[in-house]
Amino acid sequence: MSIQIRTDEQIDVVDVTERVASELPDIDRGICTVFVDHTTAAVSINEAEPRLIGDIKRFVEGLSAPDGWKHDALDNNAEAHLRSSLFGRSVAVPIRDGALALGTWQSILLVECDGPRERSLSVTVTPSV
Ligand code: ZN
């Protein structure tokens, strides 16, 4: 399954929890893996509280580093590659009783580091026996 997400800003954080939950098949238990198939975006699990979302964006912006990255000679976005690498490309969430077993304050977040863009998330569900 694939989910398309449009990001609105160069640095953006989008709560994709409900979109992922809507893709779950009818199974009782398993693992749901959410994978972003891009090199300048990431996925993370954190609280989707609006002030914290703002703080995460500010944190990502603060990860800027001195100029002079060799990749910038290609497409001038080395910083976006480096920022997104710190978060990673996938998360795995248990499925219990047919639903994502996230903690009370946990949400699945797409972290955009080179937007705005159309992003694709792969959602893979592995049933447990
Ligand atoms: Zn690049």
XYZ file of N, CA and C and ligand atoms in Angstrom:
388
model
N 0.845 -1.185 0.000
C 0.000 0.000 0.000
C 0.878 1.230 0.000
N 0.399 2.253 -0.629
C 1.162 3.489 -0.719
C 0.257 4.669 -0.383
N 0.815 5.619 0.338
C 0.093 6.833 0.716
C 0.834 8.019 0.118
N 0.095 8.923 -0.513
C 0.696 10.144 -1.059
C 0.398 11.298 -0.112
N 1.443 12.046 0.232
C 1.302 13.178 1.152
C 1.914 14.416 0.494
N 1.170 15.489 0.472
C 1.692 16.756 -0.034
C 2.192 17.574 1.156
N 3.469 17.951 1.134
C 3.982 18.812 2.192
C 3.905 20.263 1.732
N 3.828 21.180 2.696
C 3.549 22.584 2.371
C 4.733 23.518 2.537
N 5.759 23.070 3.264
C 6.871 23.964 3.568
C 8.194 23.250 3.314
N 9.281 24.022 3.292
C 10.596 23.406 3.103
C 10.885 22.422 4.241
N 10.658 22.870 5.454
C 10.725 21.986 6.614
C 9.296 21.829 7.105
N 8.796 20.608 7.127
C 7.403 20.396 7.490
C 7.288 19.094 8.271
N 6.304 19.020 9.118
C 6.022 17.804 9.881
C 4.529 17.535 9.743
N 4.201 16.350 9.217
C 2.811 16.013 8.929
C 2.431 14.759 9.708
N 1.352 14.850 10.474
C 0.837 13.688 11.198
C 0.117 12.775 10.206
N 0.646 11.576 9.983
C 0.074 10.645 9.004
C -0.599 9.455 9.679
N -0.797 9.520 10.976
C -1.311 8.371 11.736
C -2.645 7.873 11.190
N -3.585 8.790 10.991
C -4.918 8.357 10.539
C -4.869 7.794 9.123
N -4.016 8.379 8.280
C -3.874 7.861 6.912
C -3.321 6.434 6.947
N -2.332 6.192 7.814
C -1.766 4.840 7.930
C -2.820 3.888 8.495
N -3.517 4.326 9.543
C -4.535 3.459 10.175
C -5.613 3.067 9.182
N -5.930 3.961 8.266
C -6.992 3.668 7.298
C -6.570 2.618 6.274
N -5.277 2.331 6.202
C -4.771 1.339 5.248
C -4.643 -0.059 5.851
N -4.895 -0.196 7.146
C -4.691 -1.495 7.787
C -5.706 -2.512 7.292
N -5.237 -3.721 6.970
C -6.182 -4.786 6.629
C -6.854 -5.300 7.903
N -7.819 -6.144 7.733
C -8.568 -6.674 8.867
C -7.800 -7.839 9.487
N -6.826 -7.508 10.335
C -6.070 -8.532 11.059
C -6.053 -8.151 12.536
N -5.847 -9.158 13.392
C -5.883 -8.912 14.833
C -4.544 -8.414 15.353
N -3.469 -9.126 14.943
C -2.138 -8.790 15.459
C -1.126 -8.790 14.324
N -0.084 -7.972 14.503
C 0.957 -7.938 13.497
C 1.864 -6.747 13.688
N 2.576 -6.428 12.635
C 3.480 -5.278 12.623
C 3.175 -4.448 11.384
N 3.090 -3.167 11.585
C 2.899 -2.228 10.474
C 4.188 -1.432 10.292
N 4.775 -1.555 9.133
C 5.988 -0.797 8.823
C 5.636 0.346 7.878
N 6.065 1.534 8.247
C 5.853 2.723 7.417
C 7.225 3.174 6.940
N 7.378 3.216 5.627
C 8.681 3.500 5.010
C 8.537 4.666 4.042
N 9.397 5.650 4.158
C 9.377 6.760 3.211
C 10.456 6.504 2.164
N 10.026 6.471 0.890
C 10.991 6.104 -0.156
C 11.589 7.351 -0.817
N 12.135 8.195 0.031
C 12.827 9.402 -0.425
C 14.092 9.577 0.421
N 15.017 10.399 -0.058
C 16.277 10.587 0.667
C 16.369 11.936 1.374
N 15.326 12.759 1.225
C 15.331 14.050 1.926
C 14.078 14.221 2.771
N 13.435 13.110 3.124
C 12.315 13.111 4.053
C 12.502 11.915 4.976
N 11.798 11.941 6.101
C 11.975 10.896 7.106
C 10.641 10.606 7.774
N 10.606 9.538 8.558
C 9.444 9.268 9.403
C 9.914 9.113 10.838
N 9.046 9.509 11.750
C 9.373 9.459 13.163
C 8.087 9.206 13.936
N 8.238 8.864 15.192
C 7.084 8.744 16.086
C 7.287 9.743 17.209
N 6.288 10.595 17.377
C 6.355 11.555 18.466
C 4.959 12.111 18.703
N 4.868 13.054 19.606
C 3.582 13.649 19.942
C 3.209 14.694 18.884
N 1.969 14.639 18.419
C 1.528 15.576 17.378
C 0.879 16.809 17.996
N 1.434 17.286 19.064
C 0.926 18.501 19.719
C 1.448 19.700 18.920
N 0.587 20.641 18.544
C 1.003 21.702 17.615
C 2.256 22.462 18.041
N 2.400 22.755 19.311
C 3.601 23.491 19.732
C 4.845 22.625 19.569
N 4.706 21.311 19.858
C 5.854 20.414 19.665
C 6.179 20.265 18.179
N 5.146 20.205 17.330
C 5.401 20.155 15.878
C 6.238 21.370 15.472
N 5.878 22.527 15.985
C 6.666 23.735 15.712
C 8.080 23.616 16.241
N 8.210 23.031 17.411
C 9.546 22.845 17.985
C 10.388 21.886 17.144
N 9.751 20.818 16.632
C 10.494 19.865 15.791
C 10.983 20.573 14.526
N 10.105 21.380 13.900
C 10.531 22.130 12.704
C 11.715 23.034 13.035
N 11.610 23.734 14.158
C 12.702 24.631 14.563
C 13.985 23.854 14.821
N 13.827 22.669 15.441
C 14.986 21.813 15.712
C 15.650 21.393 14.405
N 14.824 20.958 13.428
C 15.378 20.525 12.138
C 16.091 21.691 11.458
N 15.474 22.856 11.487
C 16.117 24.037 10.888
C 17.446 24.335 11.577
N 17.490 24.087 12.876
C 18.707 24.341 13.639
C 19.817 23.355 13.353
N 19.491 22.275 12.627
C 20.507 21.292 12.275
C 21.350 21.753 11.087
N 21.160 22.993 10.682
C 21.939 23.496 9.547
C 23.423 23.471 9.896
N 24.191 23.305 8.876
C 25.632 23.155 9.072
C 26.352 24.100 8.122
N 27.610 24.287 8.296
C 28.346 25.180 7.402
C 28.201 24.768 5.936
N 28.311 25.720 5.048
C 28.260 25.423 3.613
C 29.470 24.589 3.209
N 29.439 24.140 1.975
C 30.600 23.435 1.449
C 30.413 21.940 1.319
N 29.172 21.453 1.427
C 28.933 20.018 1.250
C 29.128 19.654 -0.215
N 29.812 18.580 -0.458
C 30.135 18.191 -1.835
C 28.884 17.890 -2.655
N 27.843 17.331 -2.009
C 26.615 16.987 -2.741
C 25.923 18.238 -3.286
N 26.149 19.386 -2.676
C 25.504 20.620 -3.148
C 25.881 20.946 -4.593
N 27.011 20.472 -5.057
C 27.391 20.697 -6.446
C 26.428 19.994 -7.400
N 25.738 18.960 -6.907
C 24.799 18.208 -7.739
C 23.421 18.860 -7.765
N 22.800 19.047 -6.587
C 21.443 19.618 -6.580
C 21.177 20.506 -5.359
N 22.228 20.943 -4.710
C 22.145 21.962 -3.661
C 21.185 21.606 -2.528
N 21.153 20.343 -2.127
C 20.269 19.994 -1.009
C 20.919 19.000 -0.035
N 22.233 19.088 0.097
C 22.934 18.189 1.019
C 22.376 18.295 2.433
N 22.051 19.527 2.825
C 21.541 19.725 4.183
C 20.263 18.917 4.416
N 19.380 18.868 3.420
C 18.136 18.097 3.548
C 18.426 16.605 3.684
N 19.389 16.104 2.927
C 19.781 14.689 3.049
C 20.305 14.414 4.463
N 21.157 15.298 4.957
C 21.774 15.088 6.268
C 20.737 15.180 7.381
N 19.855 16.185 7.288
C 18.819 16.347 8.312
C 17.918 15.108 8.375
N 17.461 14.647 7.232
C 16.524 13.518 7.226
C 17.183 12.226 7.686
N 18.483 12.110 7.466
C 19.190 10.892 7.891
C 19.134 10.701 9.400
N 19.048 11.799 10.123
C 19.043 11.685 11.586
C 17.754 11.059 12.115
N 16.675 11.198 11.359
C 15.406 10.618 11.800
C 15.228 9.186 11.313
N 15.724 8.883 10.131
C 15.558 7.549 9.583
C 14.405 7.479 8.605
N 14.293 6.343 7.939
C 13.331 6.192 6.838
C 12.123 5.344 7.163
N 12.097 4.709 8.328
C 10.956 3.833 8.601
C 10.692 3.739 10.098
N 9.458 3.383 10.400
C 9.079 3.047 11.764
C 8.256 1.758 11.697
N 8.291 0.981 12.779
C 7.496 -0.240 12.889
C 6.585 -0.087 14.098
N 5.304 -0.317 13.876
C 4.314 -0.138 14.938
C 3.562 -1.450 15.124
N 3.445 -1.945 16.353
C 2.663 -3.162 16.573
C 1.187 -2.925 16.252
N 0.543 -3.984 15.808
C -0.917 -3.977 15.633
C -1.489 -4.920 16.687
N -2.397 -4.402 17.490
C -3.087 -5.221 18.487
C -4.585 -4.965 18.379
N -5.352 -6.020 18.452
C -6.818 -5.902 18.346
C -7.213 -5.113 17.095
N -6.472 -5.314 16.035
C -6.824 -4.725 14.745
C -6.493 -3.250 14.590
N -5.747 -2.677 15.539
C -5.446 -1.241 15.465
C -3.971 -1.001 15.757
N -3.473 0.151 15.336
C -2.103 0.539 15.666
C -1.980 0.648 17.183
N -0.983 -0.030 17.754
C -0.795 -0.022 19.210
C 0.222 1.055 19.577
N -0.120 2.278 19.267
C 0.740 3.413 19.627
C 0.484 3.795 21.069
N 1.482 4.414 21.693
C 1.293 4.937 23.030
C 0.320 6.108 23.003
N -0.161 6.466 24.172
C -1.187 7.503 24.277
C -0.817 8.776 23.525
N 0.436 9.179 23.598
C 0.847 10.447 23.008
C 1.628 10.264 21.725
N 1.622 9.055 21.193
C 2.426 8.797 20.000
C 1.619 8.946 18.710
N 2.241 9.574 17.733
C 1.707 9.669 16.377
C 2.833 9.384 15.396
N 2.446 8.973 14.195
C 3.434 8.746 13.138
C 3.569 10.042 12.340
N 4.796 10.531 12.274
C 5.042 11.834 11.659
C 5.931 11.700 10.427
N 5.516 12.333 9.340
C 6.390 12.498 8.184
C 7.184 13.779 8.404
N 8.505 13.677 8.316
C 9.365 14.846 8.516
C 9.942 15.247 7.157
N 9.433 16.343 6.649
C 9.893 16.875 5.358
C 11.116 17.761 5.577
N 12.170 17.515 4.805
C 13.384 18.328 4.937
C 13.737 19.077 3.655
N 12.951 18.883 2.589
C 13.266 19.533 1.314
C 11.999 19.799 0.512
N 11.000 20.324 1.198
C 9.716 20.569 0.561
C 9.615 21.960 -0.018
N 8.398 22.301 -0.425
C 7.224 21.420 -0.481
C 7.311 20.428 -1.644
N 6.801 19.233 -1.394
C 6.851 18.161 -2.390
C 5.696 17.190 -2.171
N 5.502 16.360 -3.175
C 4.624 15.205 -3.039
C 5.491 14.059 -2.533
N 5.089 13.468 -1.422
C 5.864 12.372 -0.832
C 5.060 11.083 -0.833
N 5.775 9.991 -0.902
C 5.152 8.679 -0.936
C 5.598 7.864 0.276
N 4.634 7.285 0.968
C 4.923 6.398 2.092
C 4.432 5.002 1.755
N 5.276 4.007 1.960
C 4.860 2.619 1.796
C 4.422 2.079 3.144
N 3.274 1.442 3.173
C 2.750 0.840 4.389
C 2.689 -0.669 4.154
N 3.457 -1.408 4.956
C 3.520 -2.862 4.820
C 3.061 -3.491 6.128
N 2.122 -4.408 6.046
C 1.594 -5.050 7.251
C 1.955 -6.526 7.223
N 2.565 -6.976 8.313
C 2.937 -8.375 8.463
C 2.119 -8.971 9.606
N 1.235 -9.914 9.311
C 0.414 -10.507 10.373
C 1.264 -11.370 11.305
N 0.872 -11.440 12.570
C 1.493 -12.346 13.535
C 0.629 -13.576 13.665
N 1.279 -14.689 13.958
C 0.523 -15.937 14.134
C 0.221 -16.136 15.605
Zn 20.336 15.705 -3.416
